[in-house]
mmCIF file of C-alpha atoms in Angstrom:
data_model
loop_
_atom_site.group_PDB
_atom_site.id
_atom_site.type_symbol
_atom_site.label_atom_id
_atom_site.label_comp_id
_atom_site.label_asym_id
_atom_site.label_seq_id
_atom_site.Cartn_x
_atom_site.Cartn_y
_atom_site.Cartn_z
ATOM 1 C CA MET A 460 123.043 53.170 122.381
ATOM 2 C CA CYS A 461 119.343 52.424 122.663
ATOM 3 C CA ASP A 462 117.315 52.048 119.492
ATOM 4 C CA ALA A 463 118.941 55.057 117.854
ATOM 5 C CA ALA A 464 117.571 54.234 114.407
ATOM 6 C CA ASN A 465 113.898 54.459 115.448
ATOM 7 C CA GLN A 466 112.862 58.122 115.532
ATOM 8 C CA ALA A 467 109.072 57.609 115.588
ATOM 9 C CA LYS A 468 108.693 58.192 119.323
ATOM 10 C CA PRO A 469 106.883 61.437 120.178
ATOM 11 C CA TRP A 470 108.459 61.822 123.638
ATOM 12 C CA ARG A 471 111.967 62.100 122.241
ATOM 13 C CA LEU A 472 113.722 65.434 121.851
ATOM 14 C CA ALA A 473 112.044 67.312 119.021
ATOM 15 C CA SER A 474 115.412 67.893 117.403
ATOM 16 C CA PHE A 475 116.392 64.226 117.576
ATOM 17 C CA SER A 476 118.652 63.105 114.778
ATOM 18 C CA MET A 477 121.919 61.267 114.569
ATOM 19 C CA GLU A 478 123.605 64.681 114.694
ATOM 20 C CA SER A 479 121.857 65.727 117.926
ATOM 21 C CA TYR A 480 123.880 63.244 119.927
ATOM 22 C CA GLY A 481 127.637 62.883 120.001
ATOM 23 C CA ASN A 482 128.226 66.573 119.401
ATOM 24 C CA GLY A 483 129.810 67.256 122.778
ATOM 25 C CA ILE A 484 126.707 67.771 124.974
ATOM 26 C CA PRO A 485 127.218 65.805 128.250
ATOM 27 C CA ALA A 486 124.980 62.768 128.655
ATOM 28 C CA LEU A 487 123.450 64.047 131.904
ATOM 29 C CA SER A 488 122.370 67.248 130.169
ATOM 30 C CA LEU A 489 120.792 65.234 127.364
ATOM 31 C CA LEU A 490 119.053 63.009 129.916
ATOM 32 C CA HIS A 491 117.722 66.115 131.682
ATOM 33 C CA GLN A 492 116.234 67.375 128.397
ATOM 34 C CA GLU A 493 114.786 63.941 127.618
ATOM 35 C CA ILE A 494 113.011 63.776 131.008
ATOM 36 C CA GLU A 495 111.532 67.236 130.391
ATOM 37 C CA GLN A 496 110.337 66.144 126.959
ATOM 38 C CA PHE A 497 108.937 62.862 128.284
ATOM 39 C CA TYR A 498 107.005 64.672 131.018
ATOM 40 C CA ASN A 499 105.570 67.158 128.510
ATOM 41 C CA TYR A 500 104.444 64.248 126.359
ATOM 42 C CA ILE A 501 103.045 61.881 129.006
ATOM 43 C CA GLN A 502 100.962 64.306 131.097
ATOM 44 C CA SER A 503 97.308 64.739 130.212
ATOM 45 C CA THR A 504 96.406 66.901 127.251
ATOM 46 C CA ALA A 505 93.405 69.208 127.497
ATOM 47 C CA THR A 506 91.244 66.641 125.653
ATOM 48 C CA GLU A 507 92.311 63.825 127.974
ATOM 49 C CA PHE A 508 91.708 65.962 131.037
ATOM 50 C CA TYR A 509 88.233 67.016 129.998
ATOM 51 C CA LEU A 510 87.287 63.465 129.013
ATOM 52 C CA ARG A 511 88.297 62.317 132.491
ATOM 53 C CA ALA A 512 86.445 65.231 134.050
ATOM 54 C CA GLU A 513 83.312 64.425 132.049
ATOM 55 C CA ALA A 514 83.550 60.734 132.989
ATOM 56 C CA VAL A 515 83.769 61.745 136.660
ATOM 57 C CA ARG A 516 80.648 63.908 136.260
ATOM 58 C CA CYS A 517 78.858 61.000 134.638
ATOM 59 C CA ILE A 518 79.731 58.526 137.389
ATOM 60 C CA GLU A 519 78.987 61.089 140.102
ATOM 61 C CA ASP A 520 75.494 61.600 138.686
ATOM 62 C CA VAL A 521 74.911 57.834 138.740
ATOM 63 C CA LEU A 522 76.135 57.494 142.326
ATOM 64 C CA VAL A 523 74.011 60.382 143.586
ATOM 65 C CA SER A 524 70.944 58.999 141.823
ATOM 66 C CA ILE A 525 71.462 55.700 143.679
ATOM 67 C CA TRP A 526 72.219 57.335 147.037
ATOM 68 C CA PRO A 527 70.694 60.841 147.141
ATOM 69 C CA GLY A 528 72.752 63.168 149.280
ATOM 70 C CA ALA A 529 75.938 61.141 148.897
ATOM 71 C CA ILE A 530 79.224 63.037 148.624
ATOM 72 C CA VAL A 531 81.506 61.891 145.796
ATOM 73 C CA GLU A 532 85.134 63.007 145.709
ATOM 74 C CA VAL A 533 88.099 62.384 143.441
ATOM 75 C CA PHE A 534 91.401 61.344 144.951
ATOM 76 C CA GLY A 535 94.557 59.653 143.717
ATOM 77 C CA SER A 536 96.583 60.578 140.658
ATOM 78 C CA PHE A 537 93.819 62.390 138.764
ATOM 79 C CA ARG A 538 93.417 64.803 141.660
ATOM 80 C CA THR A 539 97.170 65.403 141.926
ATOM 81 C CA GLY A 540 97.795 65.565 138.161
ATOM 82 C CA LEU A 541 100.202 62.612 138.311
ATOM 83 C CA ASN A 542 98.116 60.223 136.206
ATOM 84 C CA LEU A 543 99.491 58.323 133.237
ATOM 85 C CA PRO A 544 97.281 58.129 130.102
ATOM 86 C CA LEU A 545 95.753 54.788 131.168
ATOM 87 C CA SER A 546 95.637 55.418 134.929
ATOM 88 C CA ASP A 547 92.502 54.543 136.876
ATOM 89 C CA ILE A 548 90.369 57.279 138.416
ATOM 90 C CA ASP A 549 89.809 56.881 142.158
ATOM 91 C CA LEU A 550 86.495 57.983 143.676
ATOM 92 C CA VAL A 551 85.246 57.761 147.236
ATOM 93 C CA VAL A 552 81.570 57.856 148.181
ATOM 94 C CA GLN A 553 80.475 59.065 151.596
ATOM 95 C CA ASN A 554 76.946 59.141 152.953
ATOM 96 C CA ARG A 555 75.838 62.420 154.527
ATOM 97 C CA ARG A 556 73.119 60.662 156.492
ATOM 98 C CA SER A 557 74.833 57.621 157.984
ATOM 99 C CA TYR A 558 78.032 55.600 157.916
ATOM 100 C CA TRP A 559 78.025 52.465 155.740
ATOM 101 C CA TYR A 560 79.075 49.688 158.107
ATOM 102 C CA ASN A 561 78.703 47.298 155.189
ATOM 103 C CA PRO A 562 79.703 49.217 152.030
ATOM 104 C CA PRO A 563 77.139 48.553 149.269
ATOM 105 C CA LEU A 564 79.690 47.088 146.859
ATOM 106 C CA HIS A 565 77.405 44.570 145.196
ATOM 107 C CA GLU A 566 74.526 47.029 144.960
ATOM 108 C CA LEU A 567 76.850 49.358 143.052
ATOM 109 C CA GLU A 568 77.988 46.463 140.856
ATOM 110 C CA SER A 569 74.388 45.654 139.923
ATOM 111 C CA GLU A 570 73.500 49.287 139.223
ATOM 112 C CA LEU A 571 76.528 49.861 136.988
ATOM 113 C CA VAL A 572 75.548 46.892 134.836
ATOM 114 C CA ALA A 573 71.792 47.583 134.852
ATOM 115 C CA ARG A 574 72.296 51.218 133.794
ATOM 116 C CA GLY A 575 74.743 50.314 131.039
ATOM 117 C CA VAL A 576 77.527 52.362 132.613
ATOM 118 C CA ALA A 577 79.927 49.412 132.556
ATOM 119 C CA ASP A 578 79.988 46.149 130.659
ATOM 120 C CA PRO A 579 79.535 43.201 133.065
ATOM 121 C CA HIS A 580 82.916 41.639 132.271
ATOM 122 C CA THR A 581 84.744 44.800 133.387
ATOM 123 C CA VAL A 582 83.197 44.985 136.873
ATOM 124 C CA ASN A 583 85.165 43.455 139.730
ATOM 125 C CA VAL A 584 84.275 43.678 143.416
ATOM 126 C CA VAL A 585 87.368 43.377 145.606
ATOM 127 C CA GLU A 586 86.094 42.760 149.116
ATOM 128 C CA THR A 587 89.342 41.393 150.548
ATOM 129 C CA ALA A 588 91.431 44.529 149.976
ATOM 130 C CA ALA A 589 92.425 46.698 152.945
ATOM 131 C CA VAL A 590 89.914 49.171 151.492
ATOM 132 C CA PRO A 591 87.136 47.238 149.655
ATOM 133 C CA VAL A 592 86.634 48.610 146.156
ATOM 134 C CA VAL A 593 84.535 48.225 143.016
ATOM 135 C CA LYS A 594 86.631 48.262 139.843
ATOM 136 C CA PHE A 595 85.131 48.793 136.392
ATOM 137 C CA THR A 596 85.649 50.422 132.996
ATOM 138 C CA GLU A 597 83.253 53.221 132.035
ATOM 139 C CA ARG A 598 81.649 52.183 128.764
ATOM 140 C CA VAL A 599 81.944 55.342 126.625
ATOM 141 C CA SER A 600 85.277 56.821 127.711
ATOM 142 C CA GLN A 601 86.934 53.431 128.340
ATOM 143 C CA ILE A 602 88.440 54.905 131.528
ATOM 144 C CA LYS A 603 88.932 52.556 134.468
ATOM 145 C CA PHE A 604 87.453 53.522 137.824
ATOM 146 C CA ASP A 605 88.034 52.384 141.400
ATOM 147 C CA ILE A 606 85.195 53.299 143.777
ATOM 148 C CA SER A 607 85.455 52.917 147.545
ATOM 149 C CA PHE A 608 83.177 53.961 150.398
ATOM 150 C CA ASN A 609 83.544 55.876 153.680
ATOM 151 C CA VAL A 610 87.306 56.450 153.461
ATOM 152 C CA GLY A 611 88.332 60.110 153.580
ATOM 153 C CA SER A 612 92.068 59.556 153.924
ATOM 154 C CA GLY A 613 92.590 59.339 150.152
ATOM 155 C CA VAL A 614 91.410 62.917 149.622
ATOM 156 C CA LYS A 615 93.656 64.149 152.442
ATOM 157 C CA ALA A 616 96.579 62.243 150.935
ATOM 158 C CA ALA A 617 96.030 63.825 147.519
ATOM 159 C CA GLU A 618 95.978 67.308 149.031
ATOM 160 C CA LEU A 619 99.201 66.527 150.908
ATOM 161 C CA ILE A 620 100.856 65.364 147.677
ATOM 162 C CA LYS A 621 99.851 68.653 146.041
ATOM 163 C CA ASP A 622 101.537 70.504 148.903
ATOM 164 C CA PHE A 623 104.719 68.493 148.287
ATOM 165 C CA ILE A 624 104.545 69.302 144.568
ATOM 166 C CA ARG A 625 104.602 72.978 145.469
ATOM 167 C CA GLN A 626 107.604 72.332 147.722
ATOM 168 C CA PHE A 627 109.448 70.162 145.187
ATOM 169 C CA PRO A 628 108.661 71.315 141.613
ATOM 170 C CA ASP A 629 110.698 68.452 140.140
ATOM 171 C CA LEU A 630 108.540 65.854 141.913
ATOM 172 C CA PRO A 631 105.958 65.373 139.091
ATOM 173 C CA LYS A 632 108.655 64.803 136.456
ATOM 174 C CA LEU A 633 110.461 62.228 138.555
ATOM 175 C CA VAL A 634 107.225 60.470 139.526
ATOM 176 C CA MET A 635 105.915 60.243 135.951
ATOM 177 C CA VAL A 636 109.132 58.701 134.635
ATOM 178 C CA LEU A 637 109.207 56.164 137.470
ATOM 179 C CA LYS A 638 105.515 55.310 137.152
ATOM 180 C CA GLN A 639 106.002 54.550 133.457
ATOM 181 C CA PHE A 640 109.176 52.611 134.299
ATOM 182 C CA LEU A 641 107.156 50.381 136.665
ATOM 183 C CA ALA A 642 104.158 50.141 134.317
ATOM 184 C CA MET A 643 106.376 48.812 131.515
ATOM 185 C CA ARG A 644 107.421 45.957 133.800
ATOM 186 C CA GLY A 645 103.962 45.209 135.209
ATOM 187 C CA LEU A 646 105.035 46.303 138.691
ATOM 188 C CA ASN A 647 102.791 49.327 139.126
ATOM 189 C CA GLU A 648 99.853 47.535 140.757
ATOM 190 C CA VAL A 649 99.662 46.026 144.226
ATOM 191 C CA TYR A 650 96.406 44.151 143.667
ATOM 192 C CA ARG A 651 97.506 42.091 140.645
ATOM 193 C CA THR A 652 101.287 41.849 140.810
ATOM 194 C CA GLY A 653 102.403 42.907 144.286
ATOM 195 C CA GLY A 654 104.140 45.894 142.769
ATOM 196 C CA ILE A 655 104.346 49.457 144.036
ATOM 197 C CA SER A 656 101.267 51.672 143.967
ATOM 198 C CA SER A 657 101.170 55.190 142.592
ATOM 199 C CA TYR A 658 100.859 56.577 146.132
ATOM 200 C CA ALA A 659 103.808 54.495 147.337
ATOM 201 C CA ILE A 660 106.203 55.498 144.544
ATOM 202 C CA THR A 661 105.200 59.137 145.041
ATOM 203 C CA LEU A 662 106.012 58.924 148.762
ATOM 204 C CA MET A 663 109.324 57.259 147.927
ATOM 205 C CA CYS A 664 110.152 60.152 145.582
ATOM 206 C CA ILE A 665 109.240 62.690 148.258
ATOM 207 C CA GLY A 666 111.368 60.875 150.829
ATOM 208 C CA PHE A 667 114.288 60.879 148.402
ATOM 209 C CA LEU A 668 113.915 64.607 147.636
ATOM 210 C CA GLN A 669 113.749 65.367 151.367
ATOM 211 C CA HIS A 670 116.960 63.386 151.827
ATOM 212 C CA GLN A 671 118.594 65.403 149.045
ATOM 213 C CA ALA A 672 117.447 68.657 150.661
ATOM 214 C CA GLN A 673 118.801 67.604 154.070
ATOM 215 C CA SER A 674 122.133 66.797 152.439
ATOM 216 C CA ASN A 675 122.155 70.252 150.803
ATOM 217 C CA LYS A 676 122.509 68.634 147.384
ATOM 218 C CA LYS A 677 122.370 71.219 144.617
ATOM 219 C CA TYR A 678 122.446 70.397 140.938
ATOM 220 C CA ASN A 679 123.112 72.384 137.795
ATOM 221 C CA ASN A 680 119.922 73.457 136.011
ATOM 222 C CA THR A 681 121.215 71.888 132.806
ATOM 223 C CA ASN A 682 121.483 68.356 134.226
ATOM 224 C CA ARG A 683 119.358 68.406 137.413
ATOM 225 C CA LEU A 684 116.620 65.961 136.350
ATOM 226 C CA GLY A 685 119.164 63.505 134.987
ATOM 227 C CA MET A 686 121.064 63.587 138.266
ATOM 228 C CA LEU A 687 117.903 63.202 140.341
ATOM 229 C CA LEU A 688 116.739 60.150 138.386
ATOM 230 C CA LEU A 689 120.164 58.547 138.613
ATOM 231 C CA LYS A 690 120.455 59.288 142.349
ATOM 232 C CA PHE A 691 116.931 57.999 143.051
ATOM 233 C CA LEU A 692 117.715 54.670 141.393
ATOM 234 C CA GLU A 693 120.969 54.436 143.337
ATOM 235 C CA TYR A 694 119.349 55.457 146.641
ATOM 236 C CA TYR A 695 116.607 52.816 146.577
ATOM 237 C CA GLY A 696 118.426 50.291 144.410
ATOM 238 C CA ARG A 697 121.649 50.210 146.441
ATOM 239 C CA LYS A 698 121.826 52.413 149.503
ATOM 240 C CA PHE A 699 118.527 52.301 151.410
ATOM 241 C CA ASP A 700 118.433 49.516 154.010
ATOM 242 C CA PHE A 701 114.923 48.103 153.557
ATOM 243 C CA ASN A 702 115.505 45.417 156.184
ATOM 244 C CA LYS A 703 115.951 48.010 158.915
ATOM 245 C CA CYS A 704 114.348 51.254 157.746
ATOM 246 C CA VAL A 705 110.945 52.690 156.891
ATOM 247 C CA VAL A 706 110.372 55.318 154.200
ATOM 248 C CA SER A 707 108.773 58.312 155.923
ATOM 249 C CA VAL A 708 107.938 61.831 154.769
ATOM 250 C CA LEU A 709 106.637 63.115 158.103
ATOM 251 C CA GLY A 710 108.232 66.322 159.339
ATOM 252 C CA ASN A 711 111.383 66.851 157.307
ATOM 253 C CA GLY A 712 111.402 63.191 156.328
ATOM 254 C CA GLY A 713 113.999 60.680 157.287
ATOM 255 C CA CYS A 714 114.469 57.057 158.133
ATOM 256 C CA HIS A 715 112.585 55.553 161.041
ATOM 257 C CA THR A 716 113.704 52.106 162.097
ATOM 258 C CA LYS A 717 111.241 49.244 161.842
ATOM 259 C CA GLU A 718 112.280 48.135 165.309
ATOM 260 C CA HIS A 719 111.246 51.480 166.794
ATOM 261 C CA LEU A 720 107.870 51.429 165.046
ATOM 262 C CA ARG A 721 107.252 47.827 166.085
ATOM 263 C CA SER A 722 108.012 48.667 169.692
ATOM 264 C CA THR A 723 105.724 51.710 169.754
ATOM 265 C CA MET A 724 102.874 50.516 167.525
ATOM 266 C CA GLY A 725 102.865 46.761 167.924
ATOM 267 C CA ASN A 726 103.881 43.978 165.568
ATOM 268 C CA TYR A 727 100.943 44.081 163.169
ATOM 269 C CA ASN A 728 102.714 46.477 160.810
ATOM 270 C CA TRP A 729 106.320 47.036 159.734
ATOM 271 C CA GLN A 730 107.053 43.380 158.973
ATOM 272 C CA SER A 731 107.322 43.735 155.197
ATOM 273 C CA PHE A 732 110.472 44.258 153.144
ATOM 274 C CA LEU A 733 109.173 47.583 151.801
ATOM 275 C CA SER A 734 107.687 49.677 154.599
ATOM 276 C CA ILE A 735 106.314 53.147 153.853
ATOM 277 C CA GLN A 736 104.718 55.181 156.608
ATOM 278 C CA ASP A 737 101.400 56.658 155.567
ATOM 279 C CA PRO A 738 101.622 60.371 156.470
ATOM 280 C CA ILE A 739 97.828 60.557 156.855
ATOM 281 C CA THR A 740 97.578 57.473 159.098
ATOM 282 C CA PRO A 741 101.100 57.041 160.544
ATOM 283 C CA THR A 742 100.350 53.579 161.963
ATOM 284 C CA ASN A 743 99.611 52.292 158.460
ATOM 285 C CA ASP A 744 102.319 50.651 156.346
ATOM 286 C CA ILE A 745 101.601 51.511 152.694
ATOM 287 C CA GLY A 746 104.164 48.999 151.413
ATOM 288 C CA ARG A 747 103.050 45.929 153.332
ATOM 289 C CA SER A 748 101.150 44.354 150.406
ATOM 290 C CA SER A 749 103.900 44.974 147.835
ATOM 291 C CA TYR A 750 105.184 41.398 147.885
ATOM 292 C CA ALA A 751 107.231 41.962 144.695
ATOM 293 C CA ALA A 752 109.132 44.890 146.247
ATOM 294 C CA VAL A 753 112.448 43.019 146.165
ATOM 295 C CA SER A 754 112.109 42.685 142.400
ATOM 296 C CA VAL A 755 111.396 46.408 142.122
ATOM 297 C CA MET A 756 114.555 47.309 144.022
ATOM 298 C CA GLN A 757 116.530 44.946 141.804
ATOM 299 C CA ILE A 758 115.278 46.639 138.635
ATOM 300 C CA PHE A 759 116.073 50.022 140.192
ATOM 301 C CA GLU A 760 119.659 48.865 140.656
ATOM 302 C CA ALA A 761 119.840 47.424 137.132
ATOM 303 C CA ALA A 762 118.507 50.710 135.694
ATOM 304 C CA PHE A 763 121.059 52.649 137.732
ATOM 305 C CA GLN A 764 123.871 50.528 136.338
ATOM 306 C CA LYS A 765 122.617 50.917 132.782
ATOM 307 C CA LEU A 766 122.217 54.681 133.016
ATOM 308 C CA SER A 767 125.554 55.055 134.822
ATOM 309 C CA ARG A 768 127.385 53.391 131.945
ATOM 310 C CA LEU A 769 125.716 55.740 129.468
ATOM 311 C CA VAL A 770 126.243 58.993 131.352
ATOM 312 C CA ASP A 771 129.922 58.138 131.809
ATOM 313 C CA LEU A 772 130.418 57.985 128.039
ATOM 314 C CA ASP A 773 132.575 60.483 126.233
ATOM 315 C CA PRO A 774 130.013 63.043 124.910
ATOM 316 C CA THR A 775 131.363 62.541 121.401
ATOM 317 C CA LYS A 776 130.483 58.824 121.566
ATOM 318 C CA ILE A 777 126.794 59.180 122.440
ATOM 319 C CA THR A 778 124.844 57.822 119.483
ATOM 320 C CA GLY A 779 121.203 58.125 120.566
ATOM 321 C CA PRO A 780 118.619 58.790 123.304
ATOM 322 C CA ILE A 781 119.497 57.775 126.859
ATOM 323 C CA LEU A 782 116.137 57.622 128.678
ATOM 324 C CA ASP A 783 114.914 55.118 126.058
ATOM 325 C CA CYS A 784 117.131 52.510 127.669
ATOM 326 C CA ILE A 785 114.857 52.271 130.712
ATOM 327 C CA VAL A 786 111.532 53.873 129.672
ATOM 328 C CA ASP A 787 109.249 53.272 126.733
ATOM 329 C CA VAL A 788 105.590 53.897 125.882
ATOM 330 C CA PRO A 789 103.777 50.920 124.326
ATOM 331 C CA GLN A 790 102.057 51.397 120.985
ATOM 332 C CA GLN A 791 98.776 50.473 122.720
ATOM 333 C CA VAL A 792 99.035 53.655 124.803
ATOM 334 C CA ILE A 793 99.851 55.788 121.765
ATOM 335 C CA ASN A 794 96.895 54.282 119.868
ATOM 336 C CA HIS A 795 94.554 54.900 122.803
ATOM 337 C CA ARG A 796 95.579 58.555 123.047
ATOM 338 C CA GLN A 797 94.966 59.010 119.322
ATOM 339 C CA TRP A 798 91.538 57.386 119.729
ATOM 340 C CA VAL A 799 90.701 59.773 122.591
ATOM 341 C CA HIS A 800 91.741 62.835 120.603
ATOM 342 C CA PHE A 801 89.845 61.755 117.500
ATOM 343 C CA ASN A 802 86.592 61.046 119.336
ATOM 344 C CA PHE A 803 86.554 63.570 122.172
ATOM 345 C CA HIS A 804 88.462 66.671 121.043
ATOM 346 C CA HIS A 805 85.189 68.628 121.062
ATOM 347 C CA LEU A 806 85.045 68.429 124.875
ATOM 348 C CA VAL A 807 87.763 71.053 125.155
ATOM 349 C CA SER A 808 85.810 73.755 123.334
ATOM 350 C CA SER A 809 82.596 72.667 125.068
ATOM 351 C CA ALA A 810 84.138 72.989 128.527
ATOM 352 C CA SER A 811 86.488 75.923 128.236
ATOM 353 C CA SER A 812 87.677 78.544 125.804
ATOM 354 C CA SER A 813 90.583 79.621 128.021
ATOM 355 C CA GLY A 814 93.083 76.979 126.885
ATOM 356 C CA PRO A 815 94.348 73.746 128.430
ATOM 357 C CA PRO A 816 93.842 73.230 132.187
ATOM 358 C CA SER A 817 96.854 73.307 134.473
ATOM 359 C CA PRO A 818 98.245 69.960 135.679
ATOM 360 C CA GLY A 819 96.952 68.970 139.083
ATOM 361 C CA LYS A 820 93.557 70.595 138.729
ATOM 362 C CA ILE A 821 90.470 68.542 139.487
ATOM 363 C CA LEU A 822 86.980 68.808 138.210
ATOM 364 C CA LYS A 823 84.012 69.472 140.388
ATOM 365 C CA ARG A 824 80.720 69.568 138.517
ATOM 366 C CA ARG A 825 77.499 71.090 139.796
ATOM 367 C CA ARG A 826 74.612 68.761 139.239
ATOM 368 C CA SER A 827 72.639 71.254 137.148
ATOM 369 C CA THR A 828 72.473 72.369 133.544
ATOM 370 C CA THR A 829 75.773 74.210 133.909
ATOM 371 C CA SER A 830 79.163 72.940 135.007
ATOM 372 C CA THR A 831 82.373 74.579 136.127
ATOM 373 C CA VAL A 832 86.009 73.748 136.592
ATOM 374 C CA GLU A 833 87.201 74.815 140.021
ATOM 375 C CA ASP A 834 90.658 75.980 140.952
ATOM 376 C CA GLU A 835 91.996 72.451 141.041
ATOM 377 C CA GLN A 836 92.000 70.538 138.007
ATOM 378 C CA SER A 837 92.218 50.596 122.296
ATOM 379 C CA ASP A 838 91.421 51.415 119.204
ATOM 380 C CA GLY A 839 87.775 51.825 118.301
ATOM 381 C CA ASN A 840 85.271 53.625 116.109
ATOM 382 C CA VAL A 841 82.981 55.126 118.727
ATOM 383 C CA ASN A 842 81.184 58.292 117.665
ATOM 384 C CA ALA A 843 81.310 60.380 120.837
ATOM 385 C CA PRO A 844 78.336 62.532 121.843
ATOM 386 C CA ASN A 845 78.811 66.136 122.968
ATOM 387 C CA MET A 846 78.788 64.927 126.582
ATOM 388 C CA LEU A 847 79.130 61.400 127.905
ATOM 389 C CA GLU A 848 75.755 59.766 128.394
ATOM 390 C CA CYS A 849 75.317 57.679 131.529
#
């Protein structure tokens, strides 16, 4: 079994001990409980949420001071509540007055450095991406940001994902496990490694859950999450024909053929191994830049084989945690979360006395002396101020 002797992992079952396993509980039921526990651990705490919210307010104030009247919106995983502890925050800037035909990427780069918002070595202008973006790390919170201009599709996509979360309540738990699975292997970024983006893996999960619904698959509440993870890895690691089919969540979901899409939309798209139809812009192939997609499918299959061997064990022969065999959280992440809680725990009481925010809520601050939370929600020795100073 996987690393049974090491119990110092906070996402393991609270009752973990050598006696907790091998006492007759089926492996799939244990895996289900482990996924629940992992999700409860990995999602943002109240402190982490409010630090992110405060960092967004800070950056929004900077952007509006540069371009008065600009509209700044959050999209991506922070808006949907599917962010890992070290996930970037995605912002889009739109000009009320006119469209930016040439997005002011380098002007933003200069302002971020001049105002001390970001250290120069953290700022990176990516002009060659499908959507040009400025990447940087906010100095006080140490949160990474991606800022783009003009594009409104990201906000629409985030709202669509939230609709799917309401339709499939297990979606966040499956997505968070798989995002960490990819992050461990350095295959969670398209820009650097050709891996699978957060948006892409979320759409793949939705497509899989739609397929399960169409097949009238029903699972026992005691092992459901374990079965879903195992079936997802099998579906994309073994069964899905990536050479012929496109992942699509439009309508009730299903498999469109690449040949059909090429014939109706031209040959520019749908040439890649991994093709994922963007539900917001159906002519766009989300997976076309994931050049390491073959490697991802191979590790899905390997994980399926590993988990299959474990869940087939006699329950009396299970000696330790099962999810540990494919998912881990690096000590760097644990240290960073401790640093955040030590330095910024006061933000919770400053922002709200009603308890932790619900997952998926986003912050929208009024640029005034008061601020509100709307319906939708490294080690260091920094002494944090009451609010982040930009």
